[in-house]
PDB file of C-alpha atoms and ligand atoms in Angstrom:
ATOM      1  CA  MET A   1      31.111  -5.241  23.599  1.00 42.00           C
ATOM      2  CA  GLY A   2      30.741  -8.283  21.314  1.00 44.00           C
ATOM      3  CA  LYS A   3      27.566  -9.208  23.122  1.00 46.00           C
ATOM      4  CA  LEU A   4      26.101  -5.729  22.752  1.00 51.00           C
ATOM      5  CA  LEU A   5      26.836  -5.738  19.043  1.00 50.00           C
ATOM      6  CA  ALA A   6      25.279  -9.180  18.567  1.00 53.00           C
ATOM      7  CA  LEU A   7      22.130  -7.924  20.286  1.00 50.00           C
ATOM      8  CA  SER A   8      21.839  -4.857  18.086  1.00 67.00           C
ATOM      9  CA  GLU A   9      22.321  -6.947  14.950  1.00 74.00           C
ATOM     10  CA  LYS A  10      19.042  -8.680  15.694  1.00 89.00           C
ATOM     11  CA  HIS A  11      17.227  -5.378  15.431  1.00 92.00           C
ATOM     12  CA  ALA A  12      15.931  -3.999  12.171  1.00 95.00           C
ATOM     13  CA  LEU A  13      14.769  -0.765  13.710  1.00 96.00           C
ATOM     14  CA  ARG A  14      14.671   0.974  17.041  1.00 96.00           C
ATOM     15  CA  VAL A  15      12.593   3.939  18.097  1.00 97.00           C
ATOM     16  CA  ASP A  16      13.687   5.566  21.325  1.00 96.00           C
ATOM     17  CA  ARG A  17      11.526   8.173  23.153  1.00 96.00           C
ATOM     18  CA  LEU A  18      10.652   9.697  19.821  1.00 97.00           C
ATOM     19  CA  SER A  19       8.687  12.954  19.832  1.00 97.00           C
ATOM     20  CA  VAL A  20       7.723  14.995  16.794  1.00 97.00           C
ATOM     21  CA  ALA A  21       6.099  18.431  17.007  1.00 95.00           C
ATOM     22  CA  PHE A  22       4.798  20.540  14.118  1.00 94.00           C
ATOM     23  CA  PRO A  23       4.151  24.278  14.139  1.00 91.00           C
ATOM     24  CA  HIS A  24       0.410  24.920  14.171  1.00 89.00           C
ATOM     25  CA  ASP A  25      -1.426  28.241  14.819  1.00 89.00           C
ATOM     26  CA  ASN A  26       1.642  29.807  16.473  1.00 89.00           C
ATOM     27  CA  GLN A  27       1.891  26.779  18.731  1.00 92.00           C
ATOM     28  CA  LEU A  28       3.505  23.385  18.529  1.00 90.00           C
ATOM     29  CA  LEU A  29       1.297  20.422  17.797  1.00 92.00           C
ATOM     30  CA  LEU A  30       2.655  17.180  19.196  1.00 93.00           C
ATOM     31  CA  ALA A  31       2.187  14.352  16.676  1.00 94.00           C
ATOM     32  CA  LEU A  32       4.295  11.752  18.509  1.00 96.00           C
ATOM     33  CA  ASP A  33       4.867  11.863  22.232  1.00 94.00           C
ATOM     34  CA  GLY A  34       7.947  10.006  23.413  1.00 94.00           C
ATOM     35  CA  THR A  35       7.228   6.629  21.880  1.00 95.00           C
ATOM     36  CA  SER A  36       9.639   3.709  22.060  1.00 96.00           C
ATOM     37  CA  PHE A  37       9.627   0.277  20.438  1.00 97.00           C
ATOM     38  CA  GLU A  38      11.878  -2.105  18.560  1.00 97.00           C
ATOM     39  CA  VAL A  39      11.410  -4.396  15.600  1.00 97.00           C
ATOM     40  CA  MET A  40      13.540  -7.499  15.157  1.00 97.00           C
ATOM     41  CA  ARG A  41      15.009  -8.549  11.826  1.00 96.00           C
ATOM     42  CA  GLY A  42      12.517 -10.452   9.734  1.00 96.00           C
ATOM     43  CA  GLU A  43       9.604  -9.473  11.937  1.00 97.00           C
ATOM     44  CA  PHE A  44       6.263  -8.270  10.551  1.00 98.00           C
ATOM     45  CA  VAL A  45       4.939  -5.567  12.864  1.00 98.00           C
ATOM     46  CA  CYS A  46       1.713  -3.632  12.398  1.00 98.00           C
ATOM     47  CA  VAL A  47       0.945  -0.246  13.901  1.00 98.00           C
ATOM     48  CA  VAL A  48      -2.728   0.457  14.375  1.00 97.00           C
ATOM     49  CA  GLY A  49      -4.114   3.796  15.506  1.00 94.00           C
ATOM     50  CA  ALA A  50      -6.889   6.277  14.883  1.00 91.00           C
ATOM     51  CA  SER A  51      -6.414   8.902  12.223  1.00 91.00           C
ATOM     52  CA  GLY A  52      -4.205  11.728  13.485  1.00 91.00           C
ATOM     53  CA  SER A  53      -2.335   9.475  15.925  1.00 93.00           C
ATOM     54  CA  GLY A  54       1.015  10.115  14.245  1.00 95.00           C
ATOM     55  CA  LYS A  55       1.356   6.867  12.271  1.00 96.00           C
ATOM     56  CA  SER A  56       2.445   8.535   9.042  1.00 96.00           C
ATOM     57  CA  THR A  57       4.747  10.845  10.984  1.00 97.00           C
ATOM     58  CA  LEU A  58       6.404   7.789  12.522  1.00 97.00           C
ATOM     59  CA  LEU A  59       7.065   6.231   9.098  1.00 97.00           C
ATOM     60  CA  ASN A  60       8.230   9.565   7.702  1.00 97.00           C
ATOM     61  CA  VAL A  61      10.819   9.854  10.465  1.00 97.00           C
ATOM     62  CA  LEU A  62      11.990   6.279   9.863  1.00 96.00           C
ATOM     63  CA  ALA A  63      12.292   7.037   6.138  1.00 95.00           C
ATOM     64  CA  GLY A  64      14.179  10.274   6.846  1.00 94.00           C
ATOM     65  CA  LEU A  65      11.379  12.530   5.526  1.00 93.00           C
ATOM     66  CA  ASP A  66      10.531  14.113   8.914  1.00 94.00           C
ATOM     67  CA  ARG A  67      12.905  14.990  11.738  1.00 94.00           C
ATOM     68  CA  PRO A  68      12.556  14.022  15.407  1.00 96.00           C
ATOM     69  CA  SER A  69      11.967  16.916  17.818  1.00 96.00           C
ATOM     70  CA  ALA A  70      13.316  14.706  20.589  1.00 96.00           C
ATOM     71  CA  GLY A  71      14.491  11.134  20.890  1.00 96.00           C
ATOM     72  CA  ARG A  72      15.749   8.942  18.092  1.00 95.00           C
ATOM     73  CA  ALA A  73      14.683   6.579  15.363  1.00 96.00           C
ATOM     74  CA  HIS A  74      17.178   4.272  13.774  1.00 94.00           C
ATOM     75  CA  VAL A  75      16.851   1.785  10.928  1.00 95.00           C
ATOM     76  CA  HIS A  76      19.526  -0.789  10.187  1.00 94.00           C
ATOM     77  CA  GLY A  77      19.936  -1.021   6.456  1.00 92.00           C
ATOM     78  CA  ARG A  78      18.074   0.278   3.472  1.00 93.00           C
ATOM     79  CA  VAL A  79      14.447   1.456   3.653  1.00 96.00           C
ATOM     80  CA  ALA A  80      11.688   1.387   1.032  1.00 96.00           C
ATOM     81  CA  MET A  81       8.266   2.931   1.564  1.00 96.00           C
ATOM     82  CA  ILE A  82       4.839   2.244   0.070  1.00 96.00           C
ATOM     83  CA  PHE A  83       1.972   4.745   0.426  1.00 94.00           C
ATOM     84  CA  GLN A  84      -1.806   4.596   0.030  1.00 92.00           C
ATOM     85  CA  GLU A  85      -1.365   6.006  -3.473  1.00 94.00           C
ATOM     86  CA  ALA A  86       1.038   4.006  -5.627  1.00 94.00           C
ATOM     87  CA  ASN A  87       2.676   7.259  -6.839  1.00 95.00           C
ATOM     88  CA  LEU A  88       3.848   5.710 -10.099  1.00 97.00           C
ATOM     89  CA  LEU A  89       5.244   7.978 -12.800  1.00 97.00           C
ATOM     90  CA  PRO A  90       2.329   8.186 -15.268  1.00 97.00           C
ATOM     91  CA  TRP A  91       4.469   8.507 -18.396  1.00 98.00           C
ATOM     92  CA  LEU A  92       6.394   5.307 -17.684  1.00 98.00           C
ATOM     93  CA  THR A  93       5.144   1.733 -18.109  1.00 98.00           C
ATOM     94  CA  ALA A  94       4.907  -0.665 -15.163  1.00 98.00           C
ATOM     95  CA  ALA A  95       8.312  -2.062 -16.174  1.00 98.00           C
ATOM     96  CA  GLY A  96       9.665   1.476 -16.652  1.00 97.00           C
ATOM     97  CA  ASN A  97       8.681   2.437 -13.107  1.00 98.00           C
ATOM     98  CA  VAL A  98      10.501  -0.577 -11.715  1.00 98.00           C
ATOM     99  CA  GLU A  99      13.489  -0.027 -13.997  1.00 97.00           C
ATOM    100  CA  LEU A 100      13.870   3.515 -12.716  1.00 97.00           C
ATOM    101  CA  ALA A 101      14.340   2.194  -9.173  1.00 96.00           C
ATOM    102  CA  LEU A 102      16.931  -0.251 -10.507  1.00 97.00           C
ATOM    103  CA  GLU A 103      18.706   2.549 -12.356  1.00 97.00           C
ATOM    104  CA  LEU A 104      18.853   4.629  -9.156  1.00 94.00           C
ATOM    105  CA  ARG A 105      20.476   1.611  -7.529  1.00 93.00           C
ATOM    106  CA  GLY A 106      23.146   1.627 -10.211  1.00 94.00           C
ATOM    107  CA  ILE A 107      22.048  -1.484 -12.123  1.00 95.00           C
ATOM    108  CA  LYS A 108      23.302  -1.232 -15.697  1.00 94.00           C
ATOM    109  CA  ALA A 109      20.884  -0.959 -18.634  1.00 91.00           C
ATOM    110  CA  PRO A 110      21.311  -4.436 -20.122  1.00 88.00           C
ATOM    111  CA  GLU A 111      20.250  -6.091 -16.863  1.00 95.00           C
ATOM    112  CA  ARG A 112      17.492  -3.683 -15.919  1.00 96.00           C
ATOM    113  CA  ARG A 113      14.756  -4.852 -18.281  1.00 95.00           C
ATOM    114  CA  ALA A 114      15.086  -8.544 -17.366  1.00 96.00           C
ATOM    115  CA  LEU A 115      15.236  -7.768 -13.657  1.00 97.00           C
ATOM    116  CA  ALA A 116      12.160  -5.514 -13.843  1.00 97.00           C
ATOM    117  CA  TYR A 117      10.190  -8.264 -15.624  1.00 97.00           C
ATOM    118  CA  GLU A 118      11.329 -10.742 -12.985  1.00 96.00           C
ATOM    119  CA  LEU A 119      10.166  -8.461 -10.163  1.00 95.00           C
ATOM    120  CA  LEU A 120       6.811  -7.855 -11.858  1.00 97.00           C
ATOM    121  CA  ALA A 121       6.411 -11.627 -12.202  1.00 95.00           C
ATOM    122  CA  ARG A 122       6.946 -11.934  -8.446  1.00 93.00           C
ATOM    123  CA  VAL A 123       3.891  -9.757  -7.865  1.00 93.00           C
ATOM    124  CA  HIS A 124       1.860 -11.635 -10.516  1.00 94.00           C
ATOM    125  CA  LEU A 125       1.899  -8.965 -13.215  1.00 95.00           C
ATOM    126  CA  VAL A 126       3.133 -11.070 -16.143  1.00 97.00           C
ATOM    127  CA  GLY A 127       1.594  -9.614 -19.306  1.00 97.00           C
ATOM    128  CA  PHE A 128       1.114  -6.144 -17.798  1.00 98.00           C
ATOM    129  CA  GLU A 129       4.726  -4.969 -18.001  1.00 97.00           C
ATOM    130  CA  ARG A 130       4.107  -2.505 -20.818  1.00 98.00           C
ATOM    131  CA  ARG A 131       0.915  -0.955 -19.431  1.00 98.00           C
ATOM    132  CA  ARG A 132       0.946   2.580 -18.145  1.00 98.00           C
ATOM    133  CA  PRO A 133      -0.450   3.350 -14.676  1.00 97.00           C
ATOM    134  CA  HIS A 134      -3.797   4.644 -16.013  1.00 97.00           C
ATOM    135  CA  GLU A 135      -4.306   1.270 -17.689  1.00 98.00           C
ATOM    136  CA  LEU A 136      -3.937  -0.607 -14.391  1.00 97.00           C
ATOM    137  CA  SER A 137      -6.434  -1.200 -11.551  1.00 96.00           C
ATOM    138  CA  GLY A 138      -5.756   0.155  -8.053  1.00 95.00           C
ATOM    139  CA  GLY A 139      -4.624  -3.287  -6.898  1.00 95.00           C
ATOM    140  CA  MET A 140      -2.290  -3.671  -9.887  1.00 96.00           C
ATOM    141  CA  LYS A 141      -0.774  -0.259  -9.250  1.00 97.00           C
ATOM    142  CA  GLN A 142      -0.004  -1.291  -5.673  1.00 95.00           C
ATOM    143  CA  ARG A 143       1.592  -4.473  -7.030  1.00 96.00           C
ATOM    144  CA  VAL A 144       3.845  -2.315  -9.193  1.00 97.00           C
ATOM    145  CA  ALA A 145       4.642  -0.197  -6.129  1.00 96.00           C
ATOM    146  CA  LEU A 146       5.571  -3.408  -4.321  1.00 96.00           C
ATOM    147  CA  ALA A 147       7.798  -4.529  -7.213  1.00 96.00           C
ATOM    148  CA  ARG A 148       9.413  -1.080  -7.234  1.00 96.00           C
ATOM    149  CA  ALA A 149      10.052  -1.333  -3.487  1.00 95.00           C
ATOM    150  CA  LEU A 150      11.647  -4.753  -4.021  1.00 94.00           C
ATOM    151  CA  ALA A 151      13.783  -3.237  -6.784  1.00 95.00           C
ATOM    152  CA  GLN A 152      15.299  -0.961  -4.154  1.00 95.00           C
ATOM    153  CA  ASP A 153      16.686  -4.072  -2.447  1.00 92.00           C
ATOM    154  CA  ALA A 154      15.595  -2.720   0.917  1.00 93.00           C
ATOM    155  CA  ASP A 155      16.067  -4.435   4.252  1.00 95.00           C
ATOM    156  CA  VAL A 156      13.064  -2.738   5.818  1.00 97.00           C
ATOM    157  CA  LEU A 157       9.745  -2.127   4.109  1.00 97.00           C
ATOM    158  CA  LEU A 158       7.544   0.648   5.526  1.00 98.00           C
ATOM    159  CA  LEU A 159       3.908   0.639   4.393  1.00 98.00           C
ATOM    160  CA  ASP A 160       1.506   3.497   5.144  1.00 97.00           C
ATOM    161  CA  GLU A 161      -2.094   2.251   4.816  1.00 97.00           C
ATOM    162  CA  PRO A 162      -1.173   0.814   1.411  1.00 96.00           C
ATOM    163  CA  PHE A 163      -4.416  -1.061   0.776  1.00 95.00           C
ATOM    164  CA  ALA A 164      -6.924   1.314   2.379  1.00 94.00           C
ATOM    165  CA  ALA A 165      -8.326   2.490  -0.970  1.00 93.00           C
ATOM    166  CA  LEU A 166      -8.738  -1.003  -2.470  1.00 93.00           C
ATOM    167  CA  ASP A 167     -11.840  -3.162  -2.732  1.00 94.00           C
ATOM    168  CA  ALA A 168     -12.049  -6.114  -0.333  1.00 93.00           C
ATOM    169  CA  ILE A 169     -11.023  -8.771  -2.863  1.00 93.00           C
ATOM    170  CA  SER A 170      -7.985  -6.889  -4.172  1.00 92.00           C
ATOM    171  CA  ARG A 171      -6.962  -6.193  -0.594  1.00 94.00           C
ATOM    172  CA  ASP A 172      -7.252  -9.887   0.320  1.00 94.00           C
ATOM    173  CA  LEU A 173      -5.053 -10.824  -2.628  1.00 93.00           C
ATOM    174  CA  LEU A 174      -2.476  -8.184  -1.756  1.00 94.00           C
ATOM    175  CA  HIS A 175      -2.339  -9.441   1.833  1.00 96.00           C
ATOM    176  CA  GLU A 176      -1.401 -12.873   0.446  1.00 95.00           C
ATOM    177  CA  GLU A 177       1.094 -11.324  -1.936  1.00 93.00           C
ATOM    178  CA  LEU A 178       2.803  -9.231   0.712  1.00 96.00           C
ATOM    179  CA  GLU A 179       2.940 -12.124   3.167  1.00 96.00           C
ATOM    180  CA  ARG A 180       4.503 -14.397   0.542  1.00 95.00           C
ATOM    181  CA  ILE A 181       7.095 -11.792  -0.440  1.00 94.00           C
ATOM    182  CA  TRP A 182       7.934 -11.086   3.193  1.00 96.00           C
ATOM    183  CA  LYS A 183       8.525 -14.810   3.793  1.00 94.00           C
ATOM    184  CA  GLU A 184      10.578 -15.332   0.624  1.00 92.00           C
ATOM    185  CA  SER A 185      12.773 -12.286   0.970  1.00 90.00           C
ATOM    186  CA  ARG A 186      13.307 -12.177   4.749  1.00 86.00           C
ATOM    187  CA  LEU A 187      12.330  -8.520   4.774  1.00 95.00           C
ATOM    188  CA  THR A 188      11.423  -6.679   7.936  1.00 97.00           C
ATOM    189  CA  VAL A 189       8.014  -5.060   7.593  1.00 98.00           C
ATOM    190  CA  LEU A 190       6.437  -2.174   9.501  1.00 98.00           C
ATOM    191  CA  PHE A 191       2.847  -1.854   8.299  1.00 98.00           C
ATOM    192  CA  VAL A 192       0.608   1.028   9.346  1.00 98.00           C
ATOM    193  CA  THR A 193      -3.177   0.741   9.233  1.00 97.00           C
ATOM    194  CA  HIS A 194      -6.261   2.041  11.009  1.00 94.00           C
ATOM    195  CA  ASN A 195      -7.903  -1.359  10.486  1.00 95.00           C
ATOM    196  CA  ALA A 196      -7.505  -3.762  13.414  1.00 96.00           C
ATOM    197  CA  ARG A 197      -8.482  -6.810  11.343  1.00 97.00           C
ATOM    198  CA  GLU A 198      -5.874  -6.048   8.725  1.00 97.00           C
ATOM    199  CA  ALA A 199      -3.262  -5.619  11.479  1.00 98.00           C
ATOM    200  CA  VAL A 200      -4.120  -9.014  12.999  1.00 98.00           C
ATOM    201  CA  ARG A 201      -4.270 -10.641   9.535  1.00 98.00           C
ATOM    202  CA  LEU A 202      -0.667  -9.621   8.849  1.00 98.00           C
ATOM    203  CA  GLY A 203       1.322  -8.905  11.990  1.00 98.00           C
ATOM    204  CA  ASP A 204       3.482 -11.069  14.228  1.00 97.00           C
ATOM    205  CA  ARG A 205       2.908  -8.209  16.603  1.00 98.00           C
ATOM    206  CA  VAL A 206       0.460  -5.324  16.646  1.00 98.00           C
ATOM    207  CA  LEU A 207       1.376  -2.020  18.295  1.00 97.00           C
ATOM    208  CA  VAL A 208      -1.735  -0.127  19.337  1.00 96.00           C
ATOM    209  CA  PHE A 209      -1.237   3.639  19.312  1.00 94.00           C
ATOM    210  CA  THR A 210      -2.777   6.233  21.594  1.00 88.00           C
ATOM    211  CA  SER A 211      -4.816   8.938  19.877  1.00 86.00           C
ATOM    212  CA  SER A 212      -3.137  12.236  19.237  1.00 80.00           C
ATOM    213  CA  PRO A 213      -0.358  12.531  20.258  1.00 87.00           C
ATOM    214  CA  GLY A 214       0.736   9.037  19.360  1.00 87.00           C
ATOM    215  CA  ARG A 215       2.594   6.580  21.521  1.00 89.00           C
ATOM    216  CA  VAL A 216       2.536   2.782  21.813  1.00 94.00           C
ATOM    217  CA  ALA A 217      -0.221   2.166  24.347  1.00 91.00           C
ATOM    218  CA  HIS A 218      -0.400  -1.563  24.054  1.00 93.00           C
ATOM    219  CA  GLU A 219       1.219  -4.489  22.268  1.00 96.00           C
ATOM    220  CA  VAL A 220      -0.477  -7.670  21.041  1.00 97.00           C
ATOM    221  CA  HIS A 221       1.416 -10.802  19.964  1.00 97.00           C
ATOM    222  CA  VAL A 222      -0.570 -12.614  17.301  1.00 97.00           C
ATOM    223  CA  ASP A 223       0.016 -16.352  17.569  1.00 96.00           C
ATOM    224  CA  LEU A 224      -2.519 -17.471  14.945  1.00 97.00           C
ATOM    225  CA  PRO A 225      -1.094 -19.761  12.227  1.00 96.00           C
ATOM    226  CA  ARG A 226      -0.444 -18.254   8.769  1.00 95.00           C
ATOM    227  CA  PRO A 227      -1.882 -17.632   6.295  1.00 93.00           C
ATOM    228  CA  ARG A 228      -4.765 -16.123   8.269  1.00 96.00           C
ATOM    229  CA  SER A 229      -8.208 -15.353   6.986  1.00 95.00           C
ATOM    230  CA  LEU A 230      -9.703 -11.921   7.597  1.00 94.00           C
ATOM    231  CA  ASP A 231     -12.992 -13.746   8.228  1.00 92.00           C
ATOM    232  CA  SER A 232     -11.747 -16.243  10.796  1.00 95.00           C
ATOM    233  CA  PRO A 233     -13.494 -16.109  14.193  1.00 97.00           C
ATOM    234  CA  ASP A 234     -10.146 -16.299  16.066  1.00 97.00           C
ATOM    235  CA  LEU A 235      -8.880 -13.287  14.165  1.00 97.00           C
ATOM    236  CA  ALA A 236     -12.129 -11.428  14.803  1.00 97.00           C
ATOM    237  CA  VAL A 237     -11.810 -11.909  18.562  1.00 97.00           C
ATOM    238  CA  ILE A 238      -8.303 -10.408  18.689  1.00 97.00           C
ATOM    239  CA  ALA A 239      -9.230  -7.597  16.287  1.00 97.00           C
ATOM    240  CA  GLY A 240     -12.336  -6.883  18.370  1.00 97.00           C
ATOM    241  CA  SER A 241     -10.291  -6.403  21.522  1.00 96.00           C
ATOM    242  CA  ILE A 242      -7.902  -4.079  19.662  1.00 96.00           C
ATOM    243  CA  THR A 243     -10.829  -2.047  18.314  1.00 95.00           C
ATOM    244  CA  GLU A 244     -12.164  -1.698  21.871  1.00 94.00           C
ATOM    245  CA  ARG A 245      -8.790  -0.352  22.955  1.00 92.00           C
ATOM    246  CA  LEU A 246      -8.716   2.080  20.047  1.00 91.00           C
ATOM    247  CA  LYS A 247     -12.191   3.356  20.965  1.00 90.00           C
ATOM    248  CA  HIS A 248     -11.047   3.745  24.549  1.00 88.00           C
ATOM    249  CA  GLU A 249      -7.990   5.696  23.355  1.00 84.00           C
ATOM    250  CA  ILE A 250     -10.126   7.996  21.222  1.00 81.00           C
ATOM    251  CA  THR A 251     -12.642   8.793  23.969  1.00 81.00           C
ATOM    252  CA  ASN A 252      -9.805   9.237  26.488  1.00 74.00           C
ATOM    253  CA  GLY A 253      -8.150  11.714  24.182  1.00 60.00           C
ATOM    254  CA  ARG A 254     -11.181  14.010  24.144  1.00 57.00           C
TER     255      ARG A 254
HETATM  256  P1  ADP B 301      -1.954   9.508  11.032  1.00 88.92           P
HETATM  257  O1  ADP B 301      -1.090   9.039   9.936  1.00 88.92           O
HETATM  258  O2  ADP B 301      -1.986   8.588  12.220  1.00 88.92           O
HETATM  259  O3  ADP B 301      -3.349   9.826  10.583  1.00 88.92           O
HETATM  260  P2  ADP B 301      -0.244  11.851  10.963  1.00 88.92           P
HETATM  261  O4  ADP B 301       1.112  11.390  11.332  1.00 88.92           O
HETATM  262  O5  ADP B 301      -0.524  12.102   9.534  1.00 88.92           O
HETATM  263  O6  ADP B 301      -1.351  10.875  11.609  1.00 88.92           O
HETATM  264  O7  ADP B 301      -0.552  13.231  11.730  1.00 88.92           O
HETATM  265  C1  ADP B 301      -0.419  13.379  13.129  1.00 88.92           C
HETATM  266  C2  ADP B 301      -0.691  14.821  13.474  1.00 88.92           C
HETATM  267  O8  ADP B 301       0.373  15.639  13.004  1.00 88.92           O
HETATM  268  C3  ADP B 301      -1.959  15.376  12.845  1.00 88.92           C
HETATM  269  O9  ADP B 301      -2.566  16.245  13.762  1.00 88.92           O
HETATM  270  C4  ADP B 301      -1.449  16.112  11.630  1.00 88.92           C
HETATM  271  O10 ADP B 301      -2.299  17.170  11.280  1.00 88.92           O
HETATM  272  C5  ADP B 301      -0.087  16.620  12.089  1.00 88.92           C
HETATM  273  N1  ADP B 301       0.884  16.736  10.993  1.00 88.92           N
HETATM  274  C6  ADP B 301       1.388  15.713  10.274  1.00 88.92           C
HETATM  275  N2  ADP B 301       2.303  16.146   9.376  1.00 88.92           N
HETATM  276  C7  ADP B 301       2.366  17.484   9.524  1.00 88.92           C
HETATM  277  C8  ADP B 301       3.131  18.535   8.898  1.00 88.92           C
HETATM  278  N3  ADP B 301       4.020  18.256   7.934  1.00 88.92           N
HETATM  279  N4  ADP B 301       2.926  19.806   9.317  1.00 88.92           N
HETATM  280  C9  ADP B 301       2.028  20.071  10.293  1.00 88.92           C
HETATM  281  N5  ADP B 301       1.297  19.154  10.938  1.00 88.92           N
HETATM  282  C10 ADP B 301       1.448  17.874  10.561  1.00 88.92           C
HETATM  283 MG1   MG B 302      -1.517   8.582   7.972  1.00 88.92          MG
END
């Protein structure tokens, strides 16, 4: 019993034969088809798959927003999620958005302001605390979203193509930022992307999904030293082989 418990404590999340079906044209559309995988505490795992392969559905189930049709998904601890759109409240400042998350956590007013400024400093937004979302660039908004996620004091961070809408330079910088925060805070990260290079840039492991319905088809351990460069030839080789697999999955699915 003690041994079993010790084993489970190493896991941050566990997905067990998870299937999710949605009603569609009087039928059921299978978004996820009996997929299983585990993520260890402190691990950075990327999920890469074509569009429609159930990646968002997977994160939604882990965050409790969608329900499994069969199987199970379990997260140990608190979850925070970051989406492609920062989804900041437009009438609040950057600091106000972070403070709201702190308030929901029960942090009392006198401490909230200082803590929000501290979190914004961690994502390099000193001087931008009082700006409203429309006064911030796309990259800055995602930094605020990251600070807000940190304010939730989560154990597991779920990211759904968070940098897909950013220019290449902002994305590069946010990769560095996220990697640094992951290392400092011992978070567990599950990062969804359709970009194989981004997955190899960030992940300890990359789970390659089948196309519609989604399931883990293949797993790649990335042993390249960190921090990695998106432009490095070693990274390109691994990403290239993942892209080949994705293409194979897409043509197989037809
Ligand atoms: P991905 O994020 O990999 O692009 P999604 O998880 O968004 O894929 O979608 C997987 C499949 O499930 C798609 O065919 C999509 O249309 C369908 N789907 C997702 N969410 C819903 C929903 N709430 N209702 C109906 N169908 C959905
Ligand atoms: Mg998606």
